[in-house]
PDB file of C-alpha atoms in Angstrom:
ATOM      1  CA  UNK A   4       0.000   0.000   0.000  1.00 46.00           C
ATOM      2  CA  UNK A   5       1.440   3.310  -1.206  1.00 51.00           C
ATOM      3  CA  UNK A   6       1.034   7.169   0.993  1.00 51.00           C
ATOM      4  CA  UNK A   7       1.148  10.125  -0.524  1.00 54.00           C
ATOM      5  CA  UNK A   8       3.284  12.918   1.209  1.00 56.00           C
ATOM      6  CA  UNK A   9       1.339  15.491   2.508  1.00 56.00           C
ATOM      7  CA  UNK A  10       3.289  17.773   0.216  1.00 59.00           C
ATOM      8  CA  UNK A  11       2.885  16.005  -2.723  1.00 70.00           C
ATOM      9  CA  UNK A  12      -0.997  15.750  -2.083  1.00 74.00           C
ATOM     10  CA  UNK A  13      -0.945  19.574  -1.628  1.00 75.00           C
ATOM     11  CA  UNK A  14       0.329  19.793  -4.733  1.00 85.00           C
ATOM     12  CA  UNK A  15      -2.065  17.279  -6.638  1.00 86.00           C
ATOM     13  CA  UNK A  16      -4.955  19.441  -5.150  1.00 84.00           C
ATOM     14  CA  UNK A  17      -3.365  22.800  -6.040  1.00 83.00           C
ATOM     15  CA  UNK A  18      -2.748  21.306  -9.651  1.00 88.00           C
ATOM     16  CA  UNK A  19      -6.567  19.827  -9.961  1.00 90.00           C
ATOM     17  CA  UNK A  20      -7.708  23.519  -8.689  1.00 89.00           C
ATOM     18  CA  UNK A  21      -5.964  24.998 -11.429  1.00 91.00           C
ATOM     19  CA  UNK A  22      -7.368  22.503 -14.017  1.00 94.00           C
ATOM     20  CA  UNK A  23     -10.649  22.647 -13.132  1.00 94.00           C
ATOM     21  CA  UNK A  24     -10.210  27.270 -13.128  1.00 94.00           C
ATOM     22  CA  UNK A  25      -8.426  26.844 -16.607  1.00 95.00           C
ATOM     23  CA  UNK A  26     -11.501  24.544 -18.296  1.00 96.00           C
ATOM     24  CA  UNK A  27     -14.153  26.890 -16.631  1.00 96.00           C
ATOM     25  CA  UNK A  28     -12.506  30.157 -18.280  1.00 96.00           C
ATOM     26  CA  UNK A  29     -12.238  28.198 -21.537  1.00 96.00           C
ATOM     27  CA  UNK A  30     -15.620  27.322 -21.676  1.00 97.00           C
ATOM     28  CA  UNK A  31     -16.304  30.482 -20.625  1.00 96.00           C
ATOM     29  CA  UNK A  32     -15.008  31.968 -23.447  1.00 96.00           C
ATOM     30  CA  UNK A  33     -16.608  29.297 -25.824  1.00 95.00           C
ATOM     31  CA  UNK A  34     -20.120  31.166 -24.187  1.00 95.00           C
ATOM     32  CA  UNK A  35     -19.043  34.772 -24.883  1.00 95.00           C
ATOM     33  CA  UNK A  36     -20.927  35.229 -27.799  1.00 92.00           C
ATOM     34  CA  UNK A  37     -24.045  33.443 -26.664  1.00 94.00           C
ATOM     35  CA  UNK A  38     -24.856  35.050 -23.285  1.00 94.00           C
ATOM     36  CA  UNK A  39     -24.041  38.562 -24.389  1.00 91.00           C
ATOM     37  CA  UNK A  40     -26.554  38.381 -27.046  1.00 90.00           C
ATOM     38  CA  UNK A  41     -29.157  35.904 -25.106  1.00 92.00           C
ATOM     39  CA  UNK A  42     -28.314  37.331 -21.071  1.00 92.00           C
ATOM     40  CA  UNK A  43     -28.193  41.314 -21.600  1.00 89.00           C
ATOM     41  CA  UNK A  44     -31.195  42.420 -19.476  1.00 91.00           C
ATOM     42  CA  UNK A  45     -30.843  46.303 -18.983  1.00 86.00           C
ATOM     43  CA  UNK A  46     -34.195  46.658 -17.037  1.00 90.00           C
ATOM     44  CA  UNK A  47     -32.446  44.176 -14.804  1.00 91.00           C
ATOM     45  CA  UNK A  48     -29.188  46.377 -14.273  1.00 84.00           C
ATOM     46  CA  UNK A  49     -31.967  49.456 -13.906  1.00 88.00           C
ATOM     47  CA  UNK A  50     -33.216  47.653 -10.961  1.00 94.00           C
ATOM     48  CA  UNK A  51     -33.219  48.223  -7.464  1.00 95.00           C
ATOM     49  CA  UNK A  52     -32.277  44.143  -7.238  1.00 95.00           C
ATOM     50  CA  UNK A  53     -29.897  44.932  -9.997  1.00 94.00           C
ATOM     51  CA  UNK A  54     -28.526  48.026  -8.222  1.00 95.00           C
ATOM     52  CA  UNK A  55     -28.101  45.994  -4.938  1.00 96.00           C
ATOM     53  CA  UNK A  56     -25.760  43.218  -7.063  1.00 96.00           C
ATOM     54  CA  UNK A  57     -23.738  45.691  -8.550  1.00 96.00           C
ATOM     55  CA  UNK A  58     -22.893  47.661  -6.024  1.00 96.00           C
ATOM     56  CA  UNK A  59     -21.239  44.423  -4.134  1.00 97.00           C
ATOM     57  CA  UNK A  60     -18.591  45.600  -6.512  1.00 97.00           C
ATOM     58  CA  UNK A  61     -17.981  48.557  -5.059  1.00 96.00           C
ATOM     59  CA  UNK A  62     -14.795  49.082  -2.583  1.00 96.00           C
ATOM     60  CA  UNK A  63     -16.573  52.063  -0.232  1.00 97.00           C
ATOM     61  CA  UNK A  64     -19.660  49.406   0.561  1.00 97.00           C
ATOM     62  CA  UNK A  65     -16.347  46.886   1.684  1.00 97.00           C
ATOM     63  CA  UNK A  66     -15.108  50.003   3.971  1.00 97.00           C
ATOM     64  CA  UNK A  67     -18.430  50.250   5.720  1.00 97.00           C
ATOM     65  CA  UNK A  68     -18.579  46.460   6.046  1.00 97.00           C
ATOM     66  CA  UNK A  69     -14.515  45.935   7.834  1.00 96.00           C
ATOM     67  CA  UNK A  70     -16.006  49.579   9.704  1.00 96.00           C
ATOM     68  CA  UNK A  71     -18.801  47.610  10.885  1.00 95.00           C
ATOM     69  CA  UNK A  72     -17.358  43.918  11.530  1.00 94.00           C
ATOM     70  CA  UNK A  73     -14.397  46.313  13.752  1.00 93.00           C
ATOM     71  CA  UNK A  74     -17.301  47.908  15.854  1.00 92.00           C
ATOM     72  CA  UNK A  75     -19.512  44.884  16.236  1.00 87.00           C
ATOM     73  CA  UNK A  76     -18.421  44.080  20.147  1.00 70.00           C
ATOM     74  CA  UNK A  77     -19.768  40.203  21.018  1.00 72.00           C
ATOM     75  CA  UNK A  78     -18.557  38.223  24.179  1.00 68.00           C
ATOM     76  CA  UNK A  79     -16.559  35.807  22.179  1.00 73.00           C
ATOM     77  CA  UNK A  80     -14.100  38.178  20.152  1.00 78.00           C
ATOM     78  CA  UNK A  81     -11.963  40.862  21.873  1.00 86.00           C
ATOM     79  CA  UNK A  82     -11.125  44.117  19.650  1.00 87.00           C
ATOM     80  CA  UNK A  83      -7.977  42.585  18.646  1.00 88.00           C
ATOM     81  CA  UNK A  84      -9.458  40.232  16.638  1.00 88.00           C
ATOM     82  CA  UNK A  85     -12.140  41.985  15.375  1.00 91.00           C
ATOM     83  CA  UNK A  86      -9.618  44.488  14.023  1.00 93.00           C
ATOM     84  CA  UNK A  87      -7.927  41.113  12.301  1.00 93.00           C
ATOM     85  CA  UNK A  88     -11.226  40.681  10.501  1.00 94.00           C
ATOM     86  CA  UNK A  89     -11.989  44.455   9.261  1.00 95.00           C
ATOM     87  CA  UNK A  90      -8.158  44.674   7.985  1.00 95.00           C
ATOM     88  CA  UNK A  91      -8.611  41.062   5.975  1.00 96.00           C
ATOM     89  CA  UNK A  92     -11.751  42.377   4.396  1.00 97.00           C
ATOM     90  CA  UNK A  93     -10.735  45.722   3.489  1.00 97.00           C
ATOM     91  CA  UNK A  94      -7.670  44.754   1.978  1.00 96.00           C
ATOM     92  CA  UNK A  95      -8.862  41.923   0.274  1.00 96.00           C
ATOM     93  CA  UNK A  96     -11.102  44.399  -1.538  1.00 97.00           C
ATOM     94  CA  UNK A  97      -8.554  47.023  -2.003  1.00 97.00           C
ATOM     95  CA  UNK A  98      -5.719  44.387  -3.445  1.00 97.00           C
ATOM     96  CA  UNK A  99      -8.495  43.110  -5.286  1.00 97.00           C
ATOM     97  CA  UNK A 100      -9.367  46.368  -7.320  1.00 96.00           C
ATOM     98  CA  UNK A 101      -5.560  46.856  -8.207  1.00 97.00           C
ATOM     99  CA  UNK A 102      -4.829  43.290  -9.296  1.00 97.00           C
ATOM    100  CA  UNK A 103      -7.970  44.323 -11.275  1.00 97.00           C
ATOM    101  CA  UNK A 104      -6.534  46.889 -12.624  1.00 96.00           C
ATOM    102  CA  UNK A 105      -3.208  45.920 -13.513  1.00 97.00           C
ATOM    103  CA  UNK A 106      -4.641  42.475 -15.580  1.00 97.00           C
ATOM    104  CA  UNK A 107      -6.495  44.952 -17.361  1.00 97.00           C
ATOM    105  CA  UNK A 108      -3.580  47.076 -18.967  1.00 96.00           C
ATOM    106  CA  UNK A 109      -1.469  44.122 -19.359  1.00 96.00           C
ATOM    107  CA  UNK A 110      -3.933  42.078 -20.878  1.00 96.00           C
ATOM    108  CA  UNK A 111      -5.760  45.226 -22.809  1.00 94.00           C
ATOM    109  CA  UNK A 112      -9.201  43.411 -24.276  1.00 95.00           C
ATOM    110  CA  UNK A 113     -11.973  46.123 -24.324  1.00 94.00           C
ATOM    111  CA  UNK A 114     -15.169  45.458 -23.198  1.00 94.00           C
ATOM    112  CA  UNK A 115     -17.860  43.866 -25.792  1.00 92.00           C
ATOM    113  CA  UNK A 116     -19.478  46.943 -28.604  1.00 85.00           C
ATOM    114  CA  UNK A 117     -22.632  46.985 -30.390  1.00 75.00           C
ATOM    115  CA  UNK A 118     -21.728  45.471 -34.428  1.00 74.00           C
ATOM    116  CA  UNK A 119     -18.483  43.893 -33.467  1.00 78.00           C
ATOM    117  CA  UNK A 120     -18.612  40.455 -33.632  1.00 77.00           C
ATOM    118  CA  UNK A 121     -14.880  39.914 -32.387  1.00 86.00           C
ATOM    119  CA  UNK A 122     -12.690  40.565 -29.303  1.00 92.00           C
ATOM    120  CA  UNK A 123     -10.880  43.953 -30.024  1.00 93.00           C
ATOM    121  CA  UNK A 124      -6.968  44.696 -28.013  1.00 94.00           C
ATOM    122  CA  UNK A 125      -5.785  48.287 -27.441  1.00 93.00           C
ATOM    123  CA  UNK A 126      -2.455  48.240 -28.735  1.00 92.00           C
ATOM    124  CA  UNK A 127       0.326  49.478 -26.311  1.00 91.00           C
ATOM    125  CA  UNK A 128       0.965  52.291 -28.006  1.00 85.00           C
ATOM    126  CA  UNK A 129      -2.808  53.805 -27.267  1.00 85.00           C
ATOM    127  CA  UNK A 130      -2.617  55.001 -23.411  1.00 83.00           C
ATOM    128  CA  UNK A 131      -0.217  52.350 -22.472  1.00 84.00           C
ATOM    129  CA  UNK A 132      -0.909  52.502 -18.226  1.00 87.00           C
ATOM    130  CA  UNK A 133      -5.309  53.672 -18.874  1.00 87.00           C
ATOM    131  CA  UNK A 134      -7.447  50.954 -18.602  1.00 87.00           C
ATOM    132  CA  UNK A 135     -10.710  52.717 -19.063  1.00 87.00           C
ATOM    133  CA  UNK A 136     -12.552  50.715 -21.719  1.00 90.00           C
ATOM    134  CA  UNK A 137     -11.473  47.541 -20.797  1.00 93.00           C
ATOM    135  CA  UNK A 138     -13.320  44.593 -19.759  1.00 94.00           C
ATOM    136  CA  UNK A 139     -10.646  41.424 -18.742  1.00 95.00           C
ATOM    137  CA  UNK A 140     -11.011  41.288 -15.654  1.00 96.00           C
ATOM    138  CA  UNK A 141     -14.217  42.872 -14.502  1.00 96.00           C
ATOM    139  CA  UNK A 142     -12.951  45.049 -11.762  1.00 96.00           C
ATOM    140  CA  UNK A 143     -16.679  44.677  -9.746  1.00 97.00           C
ATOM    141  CA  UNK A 144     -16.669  41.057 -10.073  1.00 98.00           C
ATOM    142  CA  UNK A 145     -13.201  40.540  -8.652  1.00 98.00           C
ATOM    143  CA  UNK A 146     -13.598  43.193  -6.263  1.00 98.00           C
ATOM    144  CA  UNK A 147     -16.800  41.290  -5.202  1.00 98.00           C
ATOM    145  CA  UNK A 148     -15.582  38.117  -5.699  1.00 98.00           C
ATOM    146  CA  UNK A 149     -12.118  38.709  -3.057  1.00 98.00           C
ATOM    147  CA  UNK A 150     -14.569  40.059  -0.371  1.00 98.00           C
ATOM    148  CA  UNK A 151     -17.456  37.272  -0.718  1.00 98.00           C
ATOM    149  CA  UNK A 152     -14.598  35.029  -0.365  1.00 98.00           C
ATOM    150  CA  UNK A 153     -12.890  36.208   2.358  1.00 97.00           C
ATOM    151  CA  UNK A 154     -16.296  36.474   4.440  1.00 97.00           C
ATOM    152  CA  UNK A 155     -16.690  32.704   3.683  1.00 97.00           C
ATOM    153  CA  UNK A 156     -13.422  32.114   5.372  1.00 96.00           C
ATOM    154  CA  UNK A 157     -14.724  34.722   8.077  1.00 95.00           C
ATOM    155  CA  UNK A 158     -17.465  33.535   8.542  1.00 94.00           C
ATOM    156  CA  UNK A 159     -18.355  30.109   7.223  1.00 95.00           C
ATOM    157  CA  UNK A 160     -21.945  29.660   8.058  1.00 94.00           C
ATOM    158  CA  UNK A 161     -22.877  32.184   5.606  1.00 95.00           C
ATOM    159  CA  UNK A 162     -20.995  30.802   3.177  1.00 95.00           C
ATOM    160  CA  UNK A 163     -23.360  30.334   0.476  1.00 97.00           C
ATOM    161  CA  UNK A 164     -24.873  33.889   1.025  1.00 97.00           C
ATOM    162  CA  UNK A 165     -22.016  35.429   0.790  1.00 97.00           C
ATOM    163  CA  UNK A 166     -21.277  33.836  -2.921  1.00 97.00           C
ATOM    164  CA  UNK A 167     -24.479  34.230  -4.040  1.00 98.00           C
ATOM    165  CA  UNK A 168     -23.894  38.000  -3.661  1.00 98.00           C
ATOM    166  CA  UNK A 169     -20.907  37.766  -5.747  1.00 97.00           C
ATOM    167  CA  UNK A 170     -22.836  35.979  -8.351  1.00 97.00           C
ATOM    168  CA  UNK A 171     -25.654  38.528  -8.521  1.00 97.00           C
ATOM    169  CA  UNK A 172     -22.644  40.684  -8.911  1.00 97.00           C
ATOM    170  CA  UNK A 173     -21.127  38.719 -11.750  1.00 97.00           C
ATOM    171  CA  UNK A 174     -24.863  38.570 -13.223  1.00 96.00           C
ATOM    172  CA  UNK A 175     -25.594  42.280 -13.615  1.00 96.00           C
ATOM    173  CA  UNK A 176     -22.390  43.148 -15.554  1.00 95.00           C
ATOM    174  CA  UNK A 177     -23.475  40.550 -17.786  1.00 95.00           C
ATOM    175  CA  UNK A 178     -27.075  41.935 -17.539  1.00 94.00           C
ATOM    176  CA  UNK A 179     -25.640  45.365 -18.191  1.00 93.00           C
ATOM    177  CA  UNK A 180     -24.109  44.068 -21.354  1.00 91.00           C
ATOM    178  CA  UNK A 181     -20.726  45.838 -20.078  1.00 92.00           C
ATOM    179  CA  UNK A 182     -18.785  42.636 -20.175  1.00 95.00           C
ATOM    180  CA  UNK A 183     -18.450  39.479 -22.081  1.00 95.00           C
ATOM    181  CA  UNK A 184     -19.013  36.365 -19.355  1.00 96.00           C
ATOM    182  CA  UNK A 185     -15.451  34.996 -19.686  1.00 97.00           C
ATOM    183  CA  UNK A 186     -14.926  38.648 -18.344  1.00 97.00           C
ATOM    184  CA  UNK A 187     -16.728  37.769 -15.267  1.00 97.00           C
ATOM    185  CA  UNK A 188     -15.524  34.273 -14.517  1.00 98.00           C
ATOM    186  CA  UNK A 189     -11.857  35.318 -14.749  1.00 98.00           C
ATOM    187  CA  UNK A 190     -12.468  37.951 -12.528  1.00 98.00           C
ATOM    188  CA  UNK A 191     -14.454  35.382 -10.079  1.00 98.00           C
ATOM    189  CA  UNK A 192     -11.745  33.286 -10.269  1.00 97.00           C
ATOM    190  CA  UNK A 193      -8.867  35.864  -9.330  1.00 97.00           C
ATOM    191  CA  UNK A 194     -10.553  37.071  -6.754  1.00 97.00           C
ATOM    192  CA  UNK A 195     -10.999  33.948  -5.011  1.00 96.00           C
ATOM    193  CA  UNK A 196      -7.088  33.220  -5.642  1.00 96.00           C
ATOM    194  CA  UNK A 197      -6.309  36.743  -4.002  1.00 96.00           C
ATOM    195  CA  UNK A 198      -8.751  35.706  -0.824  1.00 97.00           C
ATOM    196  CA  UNK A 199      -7.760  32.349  -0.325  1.00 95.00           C
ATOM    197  CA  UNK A 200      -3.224  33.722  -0.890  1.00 95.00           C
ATOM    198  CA  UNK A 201      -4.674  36.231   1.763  1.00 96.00           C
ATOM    199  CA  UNK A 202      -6.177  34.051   3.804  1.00 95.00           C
ATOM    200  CA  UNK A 203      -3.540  31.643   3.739  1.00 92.00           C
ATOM    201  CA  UNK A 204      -0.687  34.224   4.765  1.00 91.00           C
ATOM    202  CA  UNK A 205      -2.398  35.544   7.553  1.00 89.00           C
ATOM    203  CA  UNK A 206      -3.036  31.875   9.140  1.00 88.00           C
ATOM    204  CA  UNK A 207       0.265  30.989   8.459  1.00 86.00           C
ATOM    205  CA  UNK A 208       1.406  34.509  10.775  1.00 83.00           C
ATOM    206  CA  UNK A 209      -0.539  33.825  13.207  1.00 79.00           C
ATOM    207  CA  UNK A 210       0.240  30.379  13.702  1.00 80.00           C
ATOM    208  CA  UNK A 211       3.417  31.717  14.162  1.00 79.00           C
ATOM    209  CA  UNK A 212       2.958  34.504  16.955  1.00 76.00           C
ATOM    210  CA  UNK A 213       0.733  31.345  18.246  1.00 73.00           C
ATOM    211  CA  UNK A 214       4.229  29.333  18.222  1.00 76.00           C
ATOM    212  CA  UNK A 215       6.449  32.045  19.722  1.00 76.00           C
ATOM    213  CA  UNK A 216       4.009  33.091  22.657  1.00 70.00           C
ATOM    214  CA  UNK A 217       3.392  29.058  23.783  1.00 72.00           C
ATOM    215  CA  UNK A 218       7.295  28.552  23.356  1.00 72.00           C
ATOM    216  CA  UNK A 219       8.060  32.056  25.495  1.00 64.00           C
ATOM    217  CA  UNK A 220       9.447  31.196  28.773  1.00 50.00           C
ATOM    218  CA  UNK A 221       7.625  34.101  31.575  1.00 55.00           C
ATOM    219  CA  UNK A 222      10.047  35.924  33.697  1.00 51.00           C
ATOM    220  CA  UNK A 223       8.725  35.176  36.808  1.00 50.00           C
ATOM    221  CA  UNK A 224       9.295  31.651  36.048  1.00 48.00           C
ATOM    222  CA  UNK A 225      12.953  32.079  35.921  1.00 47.00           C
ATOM    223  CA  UNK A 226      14.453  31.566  39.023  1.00 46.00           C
ATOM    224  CA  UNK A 227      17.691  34.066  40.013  1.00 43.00           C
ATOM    225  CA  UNK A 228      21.162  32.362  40.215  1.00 44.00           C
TER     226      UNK A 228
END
């Protein structure tokens, strides 16, 4: 009977992960056409539900929610850790928004236009560092998607609210006919890669401050030669 090394199986689950994100973009793309002619709903986007999803996009609704998760006082989590949470949300959202914006200029595909039946790239030489006018990644749906996320590793229970807010997000931009749905899914899928590396560095600190304070030795317990 063979074991795998828990490294090793870290690595077969990282590598299925990044199969699995890879086919859903390409099949994603495969859709482009289809949904933007067969999903664009403006009454939707003019919506007070459509409104609501869109705005989950937005970074200032992510600074009232880290505000509000700081402020929130229960008996079970001291200040110190409540601050832990408010700082993981708001800078998942703010990271977020620039990794938004810096796939955009490098990767430079504009959002979809009315009579073009193709994908259309700014060349470099047109306003090299602007990104207005582009559409790869949608910057609401990865701003969305980084926050939603990082609530689910918040706060687990609520879980599948949480993503279903991100897809409403993902949804209207769609709705809106302001992005093509590959658009959307890569942006779902960096934001959730931005959460989790987030996530992941901040366990892996405080494990560590965990490590140091249980391997401190007190003063008083040092007895005086």
């Amino acid at each position: 009977m063979t074991t795998t090394a828990p490294g090793n199986h870290s690595w077969i689950k990282l590598s299925s992960v990044l199969a699995i994100a890879i086919a859903v973009i390409v099949l994603a793309h495969c859709a482009d056409w289809w949904t933007l002619h067969h999903l664009a709903m403006p009454r939707f986007q003019e919506s007070d539900l459509g409104r609501m999803f869109r705005i989950v996009g937005f970074i200032p609704l992510w600074i009232c929610i880290a505000i509000a998760i700081v402020l929130t006082s229960d008996e079970t989590s001291s200040l110190r850790a409540r601050m832990r949470r408010g700082v993981l949300v708001l800078s998942s959202a703010i990271v977020g928004g620039m990794v938004a914006e810096v796939a955009k200029i490098l990767i430079r595909r504009e959002r979809p236009s009315d009579g073009i039946d193709h994908y259309v790239f700014r060349p470099w030489g047109d306003d090299a560092l602007y990104s207005g006018g582009f559409g790869l990644p949608s910057s609401h749906v990865l701003v969305a998607f980084v926050g939603v996320a990082m609530l689910g590793y918040l706060y687990p229970r609520a879980r599948i609210l949480w993503f279903v807010l991100g897809a409403g997000c993902a949804f209207s931009r769609i709705a809106a006919g302001a992005h093509f749905l590959s658009d959307v899914v890569v942006a779902a899928v960096l934001g959730y890669a931005v959460a989790t590396t987030l996530w992941w560095f901040s366990s892996v600190r405080r494990a560590k401050i965990a490590a140091t304070s249980a391997n401190a030795v007190p003063t008083s317990a040092v007895s005086p030669k």
